[in-house]
PDB file of C-alpha atoms in Angstrom:
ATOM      1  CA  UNK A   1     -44.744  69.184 -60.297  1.00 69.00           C
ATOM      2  CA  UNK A   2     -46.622  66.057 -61.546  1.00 67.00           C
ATOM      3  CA  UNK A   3     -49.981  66.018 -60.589  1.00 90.00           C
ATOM      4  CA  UNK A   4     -52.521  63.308 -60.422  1.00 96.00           C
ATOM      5  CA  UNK A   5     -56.301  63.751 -59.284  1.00 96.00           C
ATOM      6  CA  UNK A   6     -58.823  61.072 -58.043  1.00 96.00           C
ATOM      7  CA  UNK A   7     -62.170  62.106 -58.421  1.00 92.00           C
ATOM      8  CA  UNK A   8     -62.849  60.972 -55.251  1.00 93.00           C
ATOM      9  CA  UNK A   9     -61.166  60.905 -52.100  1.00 94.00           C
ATOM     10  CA  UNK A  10     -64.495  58.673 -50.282  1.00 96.00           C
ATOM     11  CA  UNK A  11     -67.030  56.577 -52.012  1.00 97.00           C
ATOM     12  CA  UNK A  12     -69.866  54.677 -50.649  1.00 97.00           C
ATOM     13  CA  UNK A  13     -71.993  52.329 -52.845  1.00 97.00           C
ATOM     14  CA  UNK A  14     -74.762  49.785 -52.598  1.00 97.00           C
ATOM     15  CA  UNK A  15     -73.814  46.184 -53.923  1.00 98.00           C
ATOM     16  CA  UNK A  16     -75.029  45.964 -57.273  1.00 97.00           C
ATOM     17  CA  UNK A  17     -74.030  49.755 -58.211  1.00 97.00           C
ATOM     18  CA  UNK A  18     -71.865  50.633 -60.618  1.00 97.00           C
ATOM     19  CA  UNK A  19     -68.725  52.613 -59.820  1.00 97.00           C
ATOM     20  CA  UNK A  20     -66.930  54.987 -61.859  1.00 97.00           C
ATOM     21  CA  UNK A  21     -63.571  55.963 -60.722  1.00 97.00           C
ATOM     22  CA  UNK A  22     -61.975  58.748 -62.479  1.00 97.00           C
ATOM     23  CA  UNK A  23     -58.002  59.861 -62.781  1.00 97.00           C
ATOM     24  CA  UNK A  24     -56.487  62.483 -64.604  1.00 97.00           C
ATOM     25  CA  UNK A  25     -52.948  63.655 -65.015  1.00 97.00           C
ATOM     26  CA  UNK A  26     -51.470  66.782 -66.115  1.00 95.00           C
ATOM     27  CA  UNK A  27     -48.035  65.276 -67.089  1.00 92.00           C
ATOM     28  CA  UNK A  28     -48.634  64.065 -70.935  1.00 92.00           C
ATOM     29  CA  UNK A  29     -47.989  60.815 -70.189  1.00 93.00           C
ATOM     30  CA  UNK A  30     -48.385  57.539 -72.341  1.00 93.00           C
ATOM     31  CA  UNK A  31     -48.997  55.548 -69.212  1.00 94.00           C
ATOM     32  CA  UNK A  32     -51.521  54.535 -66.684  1.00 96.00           C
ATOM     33  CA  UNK A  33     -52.478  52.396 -63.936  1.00 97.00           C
ATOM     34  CA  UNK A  34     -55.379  51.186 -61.596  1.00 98.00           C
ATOM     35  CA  UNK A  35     -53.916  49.787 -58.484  1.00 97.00           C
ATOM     36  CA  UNK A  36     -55.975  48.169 -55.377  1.00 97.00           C
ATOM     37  CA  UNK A  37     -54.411  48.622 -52.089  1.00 96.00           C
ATOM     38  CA  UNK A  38     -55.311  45.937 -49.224  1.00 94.00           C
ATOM     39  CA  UNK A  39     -53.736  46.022 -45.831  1.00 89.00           C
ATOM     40  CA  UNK A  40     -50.810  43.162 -46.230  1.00 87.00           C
ATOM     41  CA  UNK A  41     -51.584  42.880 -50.409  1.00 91.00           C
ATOM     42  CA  UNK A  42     -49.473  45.539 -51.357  1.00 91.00           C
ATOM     43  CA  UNK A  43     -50.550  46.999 -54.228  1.00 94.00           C
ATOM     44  CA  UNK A  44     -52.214  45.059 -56.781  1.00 94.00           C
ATOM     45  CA  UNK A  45     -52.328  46.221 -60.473  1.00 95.00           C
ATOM     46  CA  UNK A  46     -55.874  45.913 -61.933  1.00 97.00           C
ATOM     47  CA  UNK A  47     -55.297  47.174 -65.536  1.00 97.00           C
ATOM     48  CA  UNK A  48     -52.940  49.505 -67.377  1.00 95.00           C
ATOM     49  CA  UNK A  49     -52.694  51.742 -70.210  1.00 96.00           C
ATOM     50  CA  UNK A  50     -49.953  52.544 -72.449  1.00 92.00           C
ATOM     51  CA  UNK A  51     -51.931  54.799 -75.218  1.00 91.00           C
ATOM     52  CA  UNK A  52     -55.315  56.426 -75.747  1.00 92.00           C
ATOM     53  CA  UNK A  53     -57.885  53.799 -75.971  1.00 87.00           C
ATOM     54  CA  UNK A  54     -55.370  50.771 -75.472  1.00 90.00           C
ATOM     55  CA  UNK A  55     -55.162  48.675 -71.919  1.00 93.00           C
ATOM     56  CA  UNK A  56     -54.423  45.696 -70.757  1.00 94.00           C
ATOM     57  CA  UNK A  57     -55.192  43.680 -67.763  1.00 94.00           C
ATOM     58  CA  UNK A  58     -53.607  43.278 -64.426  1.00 93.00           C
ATOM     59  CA  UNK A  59     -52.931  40.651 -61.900  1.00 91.00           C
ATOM     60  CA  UNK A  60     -56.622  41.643 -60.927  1.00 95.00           C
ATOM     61  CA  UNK A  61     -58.953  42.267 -63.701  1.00 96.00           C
ATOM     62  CA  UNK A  62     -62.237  40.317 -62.696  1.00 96.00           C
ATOM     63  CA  UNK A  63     -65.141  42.576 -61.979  1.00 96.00           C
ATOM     64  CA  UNK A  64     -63.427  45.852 -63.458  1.00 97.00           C
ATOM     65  CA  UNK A  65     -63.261  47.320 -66.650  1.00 97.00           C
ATOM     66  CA  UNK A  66     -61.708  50.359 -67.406  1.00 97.00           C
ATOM     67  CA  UNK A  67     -61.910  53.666 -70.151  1.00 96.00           C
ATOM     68  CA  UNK A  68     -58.621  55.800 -71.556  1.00 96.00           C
ATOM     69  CA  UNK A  69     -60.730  57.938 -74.163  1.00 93.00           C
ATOM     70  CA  UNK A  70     -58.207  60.948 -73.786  1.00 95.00           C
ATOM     71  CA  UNK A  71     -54.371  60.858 -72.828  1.00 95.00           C
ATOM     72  CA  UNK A  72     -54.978  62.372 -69.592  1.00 96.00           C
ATOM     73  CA  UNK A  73     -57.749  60.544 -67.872  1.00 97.00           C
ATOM     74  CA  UNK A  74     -58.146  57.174 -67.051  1.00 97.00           C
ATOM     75  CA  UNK A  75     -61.155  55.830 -65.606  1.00 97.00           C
ATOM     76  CA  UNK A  76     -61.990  52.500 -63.543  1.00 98.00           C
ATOM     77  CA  UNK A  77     -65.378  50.657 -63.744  1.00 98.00           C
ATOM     78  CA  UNK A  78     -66.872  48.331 -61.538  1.00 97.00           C
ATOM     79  CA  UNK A  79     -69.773  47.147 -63.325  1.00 94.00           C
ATOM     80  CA  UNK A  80     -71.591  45.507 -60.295  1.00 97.00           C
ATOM     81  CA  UNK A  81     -69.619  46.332 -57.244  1.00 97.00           C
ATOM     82  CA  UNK A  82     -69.781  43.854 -54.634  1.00 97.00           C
ATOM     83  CA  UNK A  83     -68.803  43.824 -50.870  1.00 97.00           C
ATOM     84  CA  UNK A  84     -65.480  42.192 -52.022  1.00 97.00           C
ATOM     85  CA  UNK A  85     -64.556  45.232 -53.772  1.00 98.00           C
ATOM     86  CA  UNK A  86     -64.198  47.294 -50.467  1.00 98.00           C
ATOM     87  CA  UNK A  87     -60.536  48.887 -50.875  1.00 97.00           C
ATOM     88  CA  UNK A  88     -58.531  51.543 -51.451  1.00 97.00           C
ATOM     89  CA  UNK A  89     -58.102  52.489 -55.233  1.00 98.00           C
ATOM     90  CA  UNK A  90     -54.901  53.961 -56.490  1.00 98.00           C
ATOM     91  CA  UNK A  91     -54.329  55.751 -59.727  1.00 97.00           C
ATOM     92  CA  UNK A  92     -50.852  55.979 -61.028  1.00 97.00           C
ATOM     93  CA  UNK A  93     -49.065  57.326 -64.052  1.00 95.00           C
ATOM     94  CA  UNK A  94     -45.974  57.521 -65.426  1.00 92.00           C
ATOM     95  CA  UNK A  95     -42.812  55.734 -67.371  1.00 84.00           C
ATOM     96  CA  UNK A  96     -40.293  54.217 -64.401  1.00 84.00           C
ATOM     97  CA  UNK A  97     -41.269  56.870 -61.824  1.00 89.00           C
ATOM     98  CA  UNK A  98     -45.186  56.200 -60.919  1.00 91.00           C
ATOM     99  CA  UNK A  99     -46.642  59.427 -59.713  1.00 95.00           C
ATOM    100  CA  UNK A 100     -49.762  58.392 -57.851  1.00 97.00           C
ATOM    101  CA  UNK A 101     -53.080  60.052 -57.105  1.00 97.00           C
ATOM    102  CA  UNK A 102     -54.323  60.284 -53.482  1.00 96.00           C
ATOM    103  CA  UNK A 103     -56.399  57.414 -53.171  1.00 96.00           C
ATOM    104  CA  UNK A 104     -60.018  56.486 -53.651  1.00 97.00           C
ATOM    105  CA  UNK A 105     -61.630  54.766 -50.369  1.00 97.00           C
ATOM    106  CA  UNK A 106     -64.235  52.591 -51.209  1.00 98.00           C
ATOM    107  CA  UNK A 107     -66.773  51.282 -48.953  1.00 98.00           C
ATOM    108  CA  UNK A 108     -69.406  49.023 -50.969  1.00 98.00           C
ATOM    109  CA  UNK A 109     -72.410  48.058 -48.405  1.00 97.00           C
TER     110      UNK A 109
ATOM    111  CA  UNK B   1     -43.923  37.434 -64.897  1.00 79.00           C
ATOM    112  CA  UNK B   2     -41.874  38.944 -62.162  1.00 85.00           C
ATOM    113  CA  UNK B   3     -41.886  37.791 -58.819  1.00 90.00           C
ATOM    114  CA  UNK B   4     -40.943  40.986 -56.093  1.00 94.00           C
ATOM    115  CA  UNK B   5     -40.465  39.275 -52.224  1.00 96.00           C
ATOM    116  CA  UNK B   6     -40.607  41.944 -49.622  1.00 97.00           C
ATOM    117  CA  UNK B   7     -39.254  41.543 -45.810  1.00 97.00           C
ATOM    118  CA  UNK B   8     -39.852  42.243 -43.126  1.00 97.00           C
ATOM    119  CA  UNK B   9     -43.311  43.195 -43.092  1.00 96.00           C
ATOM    120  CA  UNK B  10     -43.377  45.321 -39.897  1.00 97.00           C
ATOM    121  CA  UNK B  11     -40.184  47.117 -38.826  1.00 98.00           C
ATOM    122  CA  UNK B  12     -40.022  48.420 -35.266  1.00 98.00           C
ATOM    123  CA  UNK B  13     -36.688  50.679 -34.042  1.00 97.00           C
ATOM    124  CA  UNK B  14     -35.494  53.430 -31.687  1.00 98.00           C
ATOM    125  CA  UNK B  15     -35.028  56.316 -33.159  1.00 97.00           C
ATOM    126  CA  UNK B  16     -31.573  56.648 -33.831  1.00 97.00           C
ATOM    127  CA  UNK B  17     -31.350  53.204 -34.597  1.00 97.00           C
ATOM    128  CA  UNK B  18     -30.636  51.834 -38.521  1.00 98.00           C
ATOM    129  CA  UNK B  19     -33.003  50.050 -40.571  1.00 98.00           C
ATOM    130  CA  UNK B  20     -32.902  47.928 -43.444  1.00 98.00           C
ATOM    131  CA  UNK B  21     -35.347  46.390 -46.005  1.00 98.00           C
ATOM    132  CA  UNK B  22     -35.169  43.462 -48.086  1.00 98.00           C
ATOM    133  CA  UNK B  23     -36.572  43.025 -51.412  1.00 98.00           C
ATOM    134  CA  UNK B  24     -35.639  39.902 -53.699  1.00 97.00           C
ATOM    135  CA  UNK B  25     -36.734  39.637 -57.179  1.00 96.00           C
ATOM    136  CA  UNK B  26     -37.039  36.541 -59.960  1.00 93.00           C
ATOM    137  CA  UNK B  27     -36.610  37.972 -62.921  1.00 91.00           C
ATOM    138  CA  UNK B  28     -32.950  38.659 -64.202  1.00 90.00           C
ATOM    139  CA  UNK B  29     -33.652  40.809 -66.694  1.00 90.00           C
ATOM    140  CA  UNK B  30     -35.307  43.909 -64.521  1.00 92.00           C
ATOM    141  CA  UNK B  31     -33.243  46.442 -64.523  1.00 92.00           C
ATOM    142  CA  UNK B  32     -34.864  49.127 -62.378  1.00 94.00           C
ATOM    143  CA  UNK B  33     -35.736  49.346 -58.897  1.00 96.00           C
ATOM    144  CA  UNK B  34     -37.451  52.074 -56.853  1.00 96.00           C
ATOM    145  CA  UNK B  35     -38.169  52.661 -53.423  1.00 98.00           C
ATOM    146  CA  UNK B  36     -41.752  54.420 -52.189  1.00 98.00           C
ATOM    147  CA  UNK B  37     -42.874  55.536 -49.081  1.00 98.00           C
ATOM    148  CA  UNK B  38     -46.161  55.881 -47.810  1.00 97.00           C
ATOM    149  CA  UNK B  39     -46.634  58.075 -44.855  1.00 96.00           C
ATOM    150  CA  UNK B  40     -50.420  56.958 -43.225  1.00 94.00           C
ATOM    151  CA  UNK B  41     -53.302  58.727 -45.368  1.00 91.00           C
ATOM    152  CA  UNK B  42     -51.158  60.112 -48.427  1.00 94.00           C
ATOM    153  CA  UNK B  43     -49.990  58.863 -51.636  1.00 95.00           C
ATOM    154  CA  UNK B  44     -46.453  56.665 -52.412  1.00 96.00           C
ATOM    155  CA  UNK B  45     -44.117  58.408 -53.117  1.00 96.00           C
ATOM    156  CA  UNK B  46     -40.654  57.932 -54.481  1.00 96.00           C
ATOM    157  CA  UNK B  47     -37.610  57.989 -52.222  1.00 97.00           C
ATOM    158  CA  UNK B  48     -34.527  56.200 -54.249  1.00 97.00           C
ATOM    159  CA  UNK B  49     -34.369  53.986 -57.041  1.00 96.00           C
ATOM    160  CA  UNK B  50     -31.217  52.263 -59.208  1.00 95.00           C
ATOM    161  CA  UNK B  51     -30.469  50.639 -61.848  1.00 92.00           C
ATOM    162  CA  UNK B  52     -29.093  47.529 -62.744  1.00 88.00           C
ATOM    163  CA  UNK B  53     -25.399  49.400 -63.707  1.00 88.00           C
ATOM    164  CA  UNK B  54     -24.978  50.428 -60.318  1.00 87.00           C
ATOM    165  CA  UNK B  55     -24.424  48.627 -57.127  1.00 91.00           C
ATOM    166  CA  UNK B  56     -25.129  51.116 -54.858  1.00 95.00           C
ATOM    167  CA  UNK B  57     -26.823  54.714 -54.455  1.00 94.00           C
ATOM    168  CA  UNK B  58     -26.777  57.503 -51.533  1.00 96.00           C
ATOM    169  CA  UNK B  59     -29.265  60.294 -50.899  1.00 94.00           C
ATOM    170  CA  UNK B  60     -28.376  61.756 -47.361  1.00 95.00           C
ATOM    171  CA  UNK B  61     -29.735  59.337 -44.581  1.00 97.00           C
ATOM    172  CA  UNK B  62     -31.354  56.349 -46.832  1.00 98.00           C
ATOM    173  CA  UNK B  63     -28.903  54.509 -49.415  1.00 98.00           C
ATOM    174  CA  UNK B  64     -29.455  51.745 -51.625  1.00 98.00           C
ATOM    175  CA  UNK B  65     -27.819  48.234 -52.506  1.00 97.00           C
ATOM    176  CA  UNK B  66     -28.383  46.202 -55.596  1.00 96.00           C
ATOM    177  CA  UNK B  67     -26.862  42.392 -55.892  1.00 95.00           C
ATOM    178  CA  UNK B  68     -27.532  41.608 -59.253  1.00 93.00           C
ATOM    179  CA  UNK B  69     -26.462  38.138 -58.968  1.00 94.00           C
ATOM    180  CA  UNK B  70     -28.458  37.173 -55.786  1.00 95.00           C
ATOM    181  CA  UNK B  71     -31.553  39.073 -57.425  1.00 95.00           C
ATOM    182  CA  UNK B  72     -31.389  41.425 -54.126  1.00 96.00           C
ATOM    183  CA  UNK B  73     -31.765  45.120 -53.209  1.00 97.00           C
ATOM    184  CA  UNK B  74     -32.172  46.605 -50.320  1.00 98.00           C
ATOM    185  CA  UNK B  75     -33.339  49.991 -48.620  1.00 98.00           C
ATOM    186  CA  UNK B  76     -31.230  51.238 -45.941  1.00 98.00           C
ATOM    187  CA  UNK B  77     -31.790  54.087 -43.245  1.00 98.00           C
ATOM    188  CA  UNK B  78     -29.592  55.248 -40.757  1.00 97.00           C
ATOM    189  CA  UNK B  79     -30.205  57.312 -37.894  1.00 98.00           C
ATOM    190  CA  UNK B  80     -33.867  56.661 -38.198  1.00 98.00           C
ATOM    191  CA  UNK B  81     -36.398  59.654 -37.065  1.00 97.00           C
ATOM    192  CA  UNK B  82     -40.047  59.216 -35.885  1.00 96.00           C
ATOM    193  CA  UNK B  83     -41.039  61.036 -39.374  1.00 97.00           C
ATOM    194  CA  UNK B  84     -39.706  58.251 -41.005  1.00 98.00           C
ATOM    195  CA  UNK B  85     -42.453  55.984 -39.884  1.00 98.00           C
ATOM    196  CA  UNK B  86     -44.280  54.495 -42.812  1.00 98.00           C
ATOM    197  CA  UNK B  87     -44.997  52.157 -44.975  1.00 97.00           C
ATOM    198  CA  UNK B  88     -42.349  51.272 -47.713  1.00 98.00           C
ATOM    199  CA  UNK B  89     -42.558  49.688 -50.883  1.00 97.00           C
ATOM    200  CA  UNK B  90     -39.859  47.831 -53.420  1.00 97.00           C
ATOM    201  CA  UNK B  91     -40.305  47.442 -56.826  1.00 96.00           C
ATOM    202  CA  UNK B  92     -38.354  45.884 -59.741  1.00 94.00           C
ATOM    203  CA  UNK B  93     -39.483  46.063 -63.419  1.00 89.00           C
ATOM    204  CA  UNK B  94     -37.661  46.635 -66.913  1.00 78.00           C
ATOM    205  CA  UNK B  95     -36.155  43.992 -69.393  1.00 73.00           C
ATOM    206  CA  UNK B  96     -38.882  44.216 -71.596  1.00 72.00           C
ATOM    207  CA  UNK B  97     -41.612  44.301 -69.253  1.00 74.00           C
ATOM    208  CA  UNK B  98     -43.492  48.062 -69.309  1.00 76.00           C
ATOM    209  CA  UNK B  99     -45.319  47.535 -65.948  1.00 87.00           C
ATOM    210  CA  UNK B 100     -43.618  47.240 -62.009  1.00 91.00           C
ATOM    211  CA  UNK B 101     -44.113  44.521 -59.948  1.00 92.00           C
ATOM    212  CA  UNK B 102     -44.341  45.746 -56.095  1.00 93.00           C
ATOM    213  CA  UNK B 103     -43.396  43.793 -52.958  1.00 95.00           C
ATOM    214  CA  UNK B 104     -46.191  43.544 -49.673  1.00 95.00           C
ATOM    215  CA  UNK B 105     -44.584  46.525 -48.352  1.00 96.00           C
ATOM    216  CA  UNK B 106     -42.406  46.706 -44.599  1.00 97.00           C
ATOM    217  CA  UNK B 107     -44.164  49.011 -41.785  1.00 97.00           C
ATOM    218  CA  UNK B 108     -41.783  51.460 -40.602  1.00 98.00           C
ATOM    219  CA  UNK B 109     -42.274  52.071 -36.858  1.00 98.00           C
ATOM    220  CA  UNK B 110     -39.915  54.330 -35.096  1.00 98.00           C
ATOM    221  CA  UNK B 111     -40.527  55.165 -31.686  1.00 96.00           C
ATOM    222  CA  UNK B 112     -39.417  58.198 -29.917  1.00 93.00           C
TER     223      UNK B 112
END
């Protein structure tokens, strides 16, 4: 069975913080995703990865950044979260089939 | 880029009853399209998907349907169970492109 971890399943942060969101996946795959879920959005692709140290951005990319320094981990920055940022973060990886992690809900106050 | 349409949002039936969901796409050159579900509080995961070579696919109660040349698919399940309720999610990608585009989503409601 695929597996794919968030680092965390809750996350509350001060506006201004930076954020480090962290997925890893046991599957060797070549590539990964950072989604945002909103109620009525759908999910939104932020940035993706199709290699070690390769990404590109998303529909969303403004006020993330994001890290692939090994094949199985892929991590998400917000470099100065703000309130806006509030959301569910989804972590997916895979070729056709996306196998996604269990969600990161973040509250930014 | 691709352009993935997604109705109806919300999706209330008896149990018992059928239910179907729309998804309409732009670009003619995807050539795969899966279906997720999202049960409230866990991941999506995938139900069904097909590909562009085949019209139509089974898997016991949910099917299904791909109309290449009106750029639709559709998600159909019959004799709908409360379990079922969820939220469910098209998308279409392929034809060059390495990345899916999702629809909104429908939410599933069957009542008892």
């Amino acid at each position: 069975d695929v597996k794919v971890t968030q680092s965390s399943r809750y996350l509350v942060k001060r506006t201004g913080e930076k954020v480090f969101l962290e997925c890893v996946q046991d599957m060797d795959h070549e590539n990964m995703f950072w989604y945002r879920q909103d109620p009525g959005l759908g999910l939104r692709l932020i940035y993706f990865s199709y290699d070690v140290k390769m990404k590109e951005k998303g529909d969303i990319p403004e006020g993330y950044s994001v890290s692939r320094e090994k094949k199985e981990r892929f991590s998400l920055i917000l470099e100065s979260a703000s309130t806006n940022q509030t959301s569910m973060y989804l972590c997916a990886s895979g070729r056709e089939t996306q196998y996604f992690g269990p969600g990161t809900r973040l509250l930014v106050l | 880029g691709e352009n993935v349409e997604q109705h109806p949002s919300t999706l209330s039936v008896q149990e018992g009853d059928s239910a179907v969901i729309k998804c309409t796409y732009s670009d003619s050159a995807s050539n795969y399209f899966p279906w997720y579900k999202q049960e409230l509080g866990k991941r999506p995961q995938l139900i069904i998907d097909i590909r562009s070579n085949v019209g139509e696919k089974k898997d016991q109660r949910i099917a299904v349907t791909l109309n290449k040349t009106a750029k639709h698919f559709s998600l159909h399940i019959t004799e709908t169970q409360p379990e079922d309720s969820a939220v469910y999610f098209c998308a279409a990608w392929g034809g060059g492109s390495y990345i899916p585009t999702f629809g909104r989503g429908t939410s599933l409601i069957v009542h008892p």
